[in-house]
Short mmCIF file of C-alpha atoms in Angstrom, two decimals:
data_model
loop_
_atom_site.label_atom_id
_atom_site.label_comp_id
_atom_site.label_asym_id
_atom_site.label_seq_id
_atom_site.Cartn_x
_atom_site.Cartn_y
_atom_site.Cartn_z
CA MET A 1 0.00 0.02 -0.02
CA ILE A 2 1.32 3.47 -0.84
CA LEU A 3 0.73 6.41 1.53
CA VAL A 4 0.40 9.82 -0.08
CA THR A 5 0.59 12.99 1.97
CA GLY A 6 -0.70 16.28 0.64
CA ALA A 7 -3.01 14.42 -1.74
CA THR A 8 -5.54 17.31 -1.83
CA GLY A 9 -2.98 19.82 -2.97
CA PHE A 10 -2.14 20.92 -6.51
CA VAL A 11 0.17 18.09 -7.41
CA GLY A 12 -1.78 15.57 -5.35
CA LYS A 13 -5.00 16.03 -7.15
CA ALA A 14 -3.18 15.37 -10.47
CA LEU A 15 -1.25 12.29 -9.13
CA ILE A 16 -4.01 10.46 -7.31
CA PRO A 17 -6.32 9.76 -10.24
CA GLU A 18 -3.30 8.51 -12.22
CA LEU A 19 -2.30 6.11 -9.52
CA ILE A 20 -5.91 4.90 -9.18
CA ARG A 21 -6.01 4.29 -12.98
CA ARG A 22 -2.84 2.21 -12.71
CA GLY A 23 -4.39 0.02 -10.03
CA TYR A 24 -2.26 0.96 -7.02
CA ASP A 25 -3.59 0.31 -3.46
CA LEU A 26 -3.64 3.80 -1.96
CA ALA A 27 -4.08 5.64 1.26
CA VAL A 28 -4.16 9.43 1.36
CA LEU A 29 -3.18 11.38 4.42
CA ILE A 30 -4.97 14.61 4.78
CA ASN A 31 -5.18 17.23 7.50
CA HIS A 32 -8.11 19.70 7.28
CA LYS A 33 -9.10 19.55 3.69
CA ILE A 34 -11.78 17.21 2.35
CA ALA A 35 -10.97 14.47 -0.27
CA PRO A 36 -12.92 14.64 -3.51
CA ASP A 37 -15.99 12.42 -3.56
CA ASP A 38 -14.84 10.36 -6.42
CA TRP A 39 -11.90 9.06 -4.39
CA LYS A 40 -13.94 7.69 -1.47
CA ASP A 41 -14.44 4.14 -2.89
CA LYS A 42 -10.95 3.99 -4.45
CA VAL A 43 -8.62 4.98 -1.73
CA THR A 44 -8.25 4.74 2.06
CA ILE A 45 -8.75 8.22 3.60
CA LEU A 46 -6.78 9.00 6.62
CA LYS A 47 -6.49 12.23 8.70
CA ALA A 48 -3.41 13.39 10.53
CA ASP A 49 -1.37 16.49 11.16
CA ILE A 50 2.15 15.47 10.13
CA SER A 51 3.76 18.01 12.40
CA LYS A 52 2.44 15.91 15.32
CA LYS A 53 4.28 12.62 15.73
CA GLU A 54 1.58 10.97 17.74
CA GLU A 55 -0.92 11.54 14.94
CA VAL A 56 1.51 10.15 12.30
CA PHE A 57 2.11 7.10 14.40
CA TYR A 58 -1.56 6.71 14.94
CA ILE A 59 -1.81 5.22 11.28
CA LYS A 60 0.74 2.49 12.11
CA ASP A 61 -1.61 -0.49 11.54
CA TYR A 62 -1.90 0.00 7.71
CA PRO A 63 0.43 -2.07 5.54
CA PHE A 64 2.38 0.75 3.93
CA ASP A 65 5.40 -0.17 1.85
CA LYS A 66 5.97 3.23 0.04
CA ILE A 67 5.37 6.83 0.96
CA ILE A 68 4.93 9.78 -1.49
CA HIS A 69 5.40 12.87 0.53
CA LEU A 70 3.72 15.89 -1.12
CA ALA A 71 2.43 17.72 1.91
CA ALA A 72 4.09 21.14 2.56
CA TYR A 73 3.40 24.61 3.95
CA ILE A 74 3.91 27.07 1.21
CA PRO A 75 3.69 30.66 2.56
CA LEU A 76 2.19 33.57 0.75
CA LYS A 77 4.50 36.48 0.32
CA ASP A 78 5.95 38.01 3.53
CA GLU A 79 3.73 36.04 6.04
CA ILE A 80 4.84 36.92 9.58
CA ARG A 81 4.62 33.39 10.87
CA GLU A 82 6.01 31.70 7.79
CA PHE A 83 9.24 30.42 9.42
CA GLU A 84 7.51 28.69 12.27
CA ASP A 85 4.88 27.12 9.96
CA CYS A 86 7.55 26.04 7.45
CA LEU A 87 9.61 24.53 10.23
CA ASN A 88 6.60 22.65 11.85
CA VAL A 89 5.23 21.21 8.61
CA ASN A 90 8.12 21.05 6.12
CA VAL A 91 10.86 20.01 8.41
CA ILE A 92 9.41 18.44 11.64
CA GLY A 93 6.56 16.81 9.55
CA THR A 94 9.03 15.33 7.17
CA ASN A 95 11.16 14.00 10.00
CA ASN A 96 8.09 12.43 11.60
CA LEU A 97 7.29 10.59 8.40
CA LEU A 98 10.89 9.46 7.88
CA GLU A 99 11.05 8.26 11.44
CA PHE A 100 7.67 6.35 10.83
CA ALA A 101 9.18 4.86 7.63
CA ALA A 102 12.29 3.71 9.34
CA ILE A 103 10.46 2.04 12.19
CA ARG A 104 7.99 0.39 9.76
CA LYS A 105 10.85 -0.52 7.31
CA ILE A 106 9.10 1.18 4.49
CA GLN A 107 10.76 0.37 1.14
CA ARG A 108 10.64 3.68 -0.55
CA PHE A 109 10.22 7.38 0.27
CA ILE A 110 9.50 10.01 -2.47
CA TYR A 111 10.06 13.50 -1.37
CA SER A 112 8.71 16.58 -3.15
CA SER A 113 11.25 19.35 -3.07
CA SER A 114 11.74 22.50 -5.16
CA ALA A 115 14.18 24.32 -7.33
CA ILE A 116 13.93 27.11 -4.96
CA VAL A 117 16.57 25.41 -2.89
CA TYR A 118 19.12 26.82 -5.43
CA GLY A 119 18.04 30.44 -4.62
CA ILE A 120 17.44 33.17 -7.15
CA SER A 121 19.79 35.15 -9.34
CA LYS A 122 19.98 38.40 -11.31
CA GLU A 123 20.85 36.47 -14.50
CA PRO A 124 19.37 33.19 -15.80
CA LYS A 125 21.37 30.28 -14.49
CA ILE A 126 21.33 26.65 -15.42
CA VAL A 127 21.88 24.24 -12.49
CA LYS A 128 22.71 20.67 -11.90
CA GLU A 129 21.97 18.73 -8.75
CA GLU A 130 25.64 19.09 -7.59
CA ASN A 131 25.44 23.00 -7.75
CA SER A 132 25.49 24.70 -4.37
CA ALA A 133 22.03 25.13 -2.76
CA PHE A 134 21.61 28.54 -1.26
CA PRO A 135 17.89 29.18 -0.56
CA ILE A 136 17.00 32.72 0.56
CA THR A 137 13.35 32.05 1.62
CA HIS A 138 12.00 30.14 4.65
CA TYR A 139 10.28 27.82 2.31
CA GLY A 140 13.35 27.09 0.26
CA MET A 141 15.33 26.53 3.66
CA SER A 142 12.74 24.12 4.87
CA LYS A 143 12.74 22.23 1.62
CA LEU A 144 16.51 21.79 1.67
CA LEU A 145 16.39 20.62 5.30
CA GLY A 146 13.76 18.11 4.22
CA GLU A 147 16.26 16.76 1.54
CA MET A 148 19.05 16.58 4.13
CA LEU A 149 16.81 14.54 6.40
CA CYS A 150 16.02 12.12 3.57
CA GLU A 151 19.68 11.66 2.90
CA ARG A 152 20.38 10.98 6.55
CA TYR A 153 17.74 8.44 6.86
CA ARG A 154 18.84 6.78 3.59
CA LYS A 155 22.39 6.49 4.91
CA VAL A 156 21.67 5.63 8.56
CA PHE A 157 18.47 3.58 8.28
CA GLY A 158 18.52 2.29 4.67
CA ILE A 159 15.42 4.04 3.51
CA LYS A 160 15.37 4.28 -0.37
CA ALA A 161 14.69 7.90 -0.35
CA VAL A 162 14.43 10.12 -3.50
CA SER A 163 14.05 13.93 -3.46
CA LEU A 164 12.56 15.53 -6.61
CA ARG A 165 13.35 19.22 -7.14
CA TYR A 166 10.51 20.55 -9.12
CA SER A 167 10.80 23.73 -11.16
CA TYR A 168 7.77 26.09 -11.59
CA VAL A 169 4.73 23.82 -11.94
CA TYR A 170 1.52 24.89 -13.77
CA GLY A 171 -1.61 23.14 -14.92
CA ALA A 172 -5.15 22.34 -13.80
CA GLY A 173 -5.83 22.96 -10.22
CA MET A 174 -2.91 25.40 -9.67
CA PRO A 175 -3.46 27.96 -6.81
CA GLU A 176 -5.06 31.22 -7.94
CA HIS A 177 -2.13 33.29 -6.72
CA PHE A 178 0.40 31.62 -9.07
CA ILE A 179 1.57 34.20 -11.64
CA PHE A 180 0.80 31.79 -14.40
CA GLY A 181 -2.89 31.57 -13.35
CA LYS A 182 -3.12 35.31 -12.96
CA PHE A 183 -1.80 35.82 -16.53
CA LEU A 184 -4.34 33.34 -17.85
CA ARG A 185 -7.38 34.83 -16.03
CA LYS A 186 -6.42 38.36 -17.32
CA ALA A 187 -5.97 37.13 -20.84
CA ILE A 188 -9.27 35.26 -21.01
CA SER A 189 -11.11 38.18 -19.58
CA GLY A 190 -9.33 40.64 -21.98
CA GLU A 191 -7.83 42.67 -19.12
CA ASP A 192 -4.33 44.11 -19.28
CA ILE A 193 -1.63 41.79 -17.91
CA GLN A 194 0.62 43.58 -15.28
CA ILE A 195 4.26 42.73 -14.91
CA TYR A 196 6.40 44.29 -12.26
CA GLY A 197 9.89 45.00 -13.58
CA THR A 198 10.89 44.66 -17.22
CA GLY A 199 9.73 41.07 -17.56
CA ILE A 200 13.17 39.61 -18.23
CA GLY A 201 13.20 37.36 -15.18
CA VAL A 202 12.93 33.74 -16.33
CA ARG A 203 11.30 30.60 -15.02
CA ASP A 204 11.50 26.88 -16.00
CA PHE A 205 7.85 26.09 -16.37
CA ILE A 206 6.78 22.46 -16.23
CA CYS A 207 3.31 20.95 -16.67
CA VAL A 208 1.97 19.18 -13.62
CA LYS A 209 1.36 16.15 -15.80
CA ASP A 210 5.05 15.85 -16.33
CA ILE A 211 5.55 16.07 -12.57
CA VAL A 212 3.19 13.21 -12.11
CA SER A 213 5.14 11.12 -14.59
CA ALA A 214 8.35 11.86 -12.72
CA ILE A 215 6.82 10.89 -9.30
CA ILE A 216 5.67 7.50 -10.84
CA LEU A 217 8.98 6.87 -12.47
CA ALA A 218 10.76 7.57 -9.03
CA LEU A 219 8.18 5.31 -7.25
CA GLU A 220 8.78 2.39 -9.64
CA SER A 221 12.57 2.78 -9.74
CA ASN A 222 15.20 1.56 -7.34
CA VAL A 223 17.42 4.72 -7.72
CA VAL A 224 17.99 7.02 -4.67
CA GLY A 225 19.29 10.51 -4.34
CA THR A 226 18.23 13.96 -5.59
CA PHE A 227 16.89 14.79 -9.04
CA ASN A 228 15.96 17.95 -10.82
CA ILE A 229 12.64 17.80 -12.53
CA GLY A 230 11.92 20.55 -14.98
CA THR A 231 12.24 21.14 -18.67
CA GLY A 232 15.63 22.90 -18.90
CA ILE A 233 13.94 25.65 -20.95
CA ALA A 234 14.01 29.35 -19.87
CA THR A 235 10.92 31.44 -20.38
CA SER A 236 10.75 35.19 -19.41
CA LEU A 237 7.70 36.50 -17.68
CA SER A 238 6.99 38.74 -20.68
CA GLY A 239 7.36 35.80 -23.03
CA LEU A 240 4.95 33.83 -21.00
CA ALA A 241 2.40 36.62 -21.12
CA GLU A 242 2.84 36.84 -24.89
CA ILE A 243 2.31 33.15 -25.39
CA ILE A 244 -0.74 33.12 -23.33
CA ILE A 245 -2.15 36.09 -25.21
CA ASN A 246 -1.57 34.49 -28.59
CA ILE A 247 -3.01 31.11 -27.49
CA THR A 248 -6.17 32.59 -25.92
CA ASN A 249 -6.50 35.05 -28.90
CA SER A 250 -6.70 37.79 -26.22
CA LYS A 251 -6.75 41.48 -26.76
CA SER A 252 -5.01 42.09 -23.50
CA LYS A 253 -1.96 44.32 -23.42
CA ILE A 254 1.12 43.92 -21.31
CA ILE A 255 1.74 46.63 -18.89
CA PHE A 256 5.09 47.08 -17.09
CA TYR A 257 5.66 48.58 -13.66
CA ASN A 258 9.04 49.68 -12.57
CA ASP A 259 10.39 47.21 -9.87
CA GLU A 260 13.83 45.85 -10.39
CA LYS A 261 13.40 43.23 -7.65
CA GLU A 262 10.82 41.43 -9.70
CA ASP A 263 13.42 40.89 -12.56
CA GLU A 264 15.18 38.20 -10.64
CA SER A 265 15.31 34.78 -12.27
CA GLN A 266 14.53 31.32 -10.88
CA PRO A 267 16.84 28.38 -11.68
CA ILE A 268 16.66 26.61 -14.98
CA LEU A 269 17.10 22.94 -14.27
CA ASN A 270 19.52 20.67 -16.00
CA ILE A 271 17.60 17.30 -16.05
CA LEU A 272 20.29 15.04 -17.50
CA LYS A 273 20.51 12.97 -14.34
CA ALA A 274 16.75 12.34 -14.27
CA GLU A 275 16.77 11.49 -17.97
CA LYS A 276 19.56 8.92 -17.43
CA LYS A 277 18.64 7.34 -14.10
CA LEU A 278 14.78 7.71 -13.97
CA GLY A 279 14.10 7.79 -17.69
CA PHE A 280 12.26 11.06 -17.26
CA GLN A 281 11.52 13.18 -20.29
CA PRO A 282 8.96 16.11 -20.20
CA VAL A 283 6.18 15.63 -22.73
CA TYR A 284 4.52 19.05 -22.62
CA ASN A 285 6.31 22.10 -23.93
CA LEU A 286 4.89 25.45 -22.74
CA GLU A 287 2.67 26.13 -25.63
CA ASN A 288 1.15 22.53 -25.57
CA GLY A 289 0.71 22.57 -21.84
CA ILE A 290 -1.09 25.90 -21.95
CA ARG A 291 -3.39 24.60 -24.70
CA ASN A 292 -4.04 21.45 -22.80
CA TYR A 293 -4.93 23.50 -19.78
CA VAL A 294 -7.30 26.10 -21.39
CA LYS A 295 -8.67 23.39 -23.88
CA VAL A 296 -8.44 25.84 -26.78
#
């Protein structure tokens, strides 16, 4: 049986239907959210706060052999309590699950990390897994600590742990505050698209369907370690806005507001390691991914 945390989140809602389709025996661990009705006869639904060890260990009677750990606290910009919440959920919660996995001798642990562990830069930068990680946000720090915990439990307790560093994920179900979603809503409604800065800052956009494929490849493989999961393609924010306007046949205009801070770039991921060891290859380029999302 596979235990999936964070199943009701953005990636989880894309992953669970595919795992169901493939016939996996699933249990989903949720906290305060409600599982979709169409899951109820197909998965075991469990409730626990992963930051509380006693709640995690309360589910010990189920025959788990693998864990996919998607659950995370992702702060909105400049939340006052973000460090404490990132620490409790993303670090302590991850450690609780790894400890549970070690005691239960669970075969495999798939951890969802983020390219944000590399930090951000003024100029576009392509990064490999061996590049130095220097996160500047509490979220990025917490994700890196989660990776370090996975590595410790792998070396000390023999857990076959895999950390997947996702680039900028988009697709059906993405949170409303994502810049990708904001641009789409503006374009569809014909409103002007606002970009703070010159729009030269780049992202490595990857479709959530490709993320699902990467998770399943990691789940079914025996490899361990850390892997970049992206496309390796840099797209500027102004370029993204232009693509969205073209695909949606929108009359929206792009309006720039002076803010140099917003011109910073996120890492572009070298995915050669994932290609060689996991067999990962992104299927959706940005244009196809957007078309698939908006069903144009």
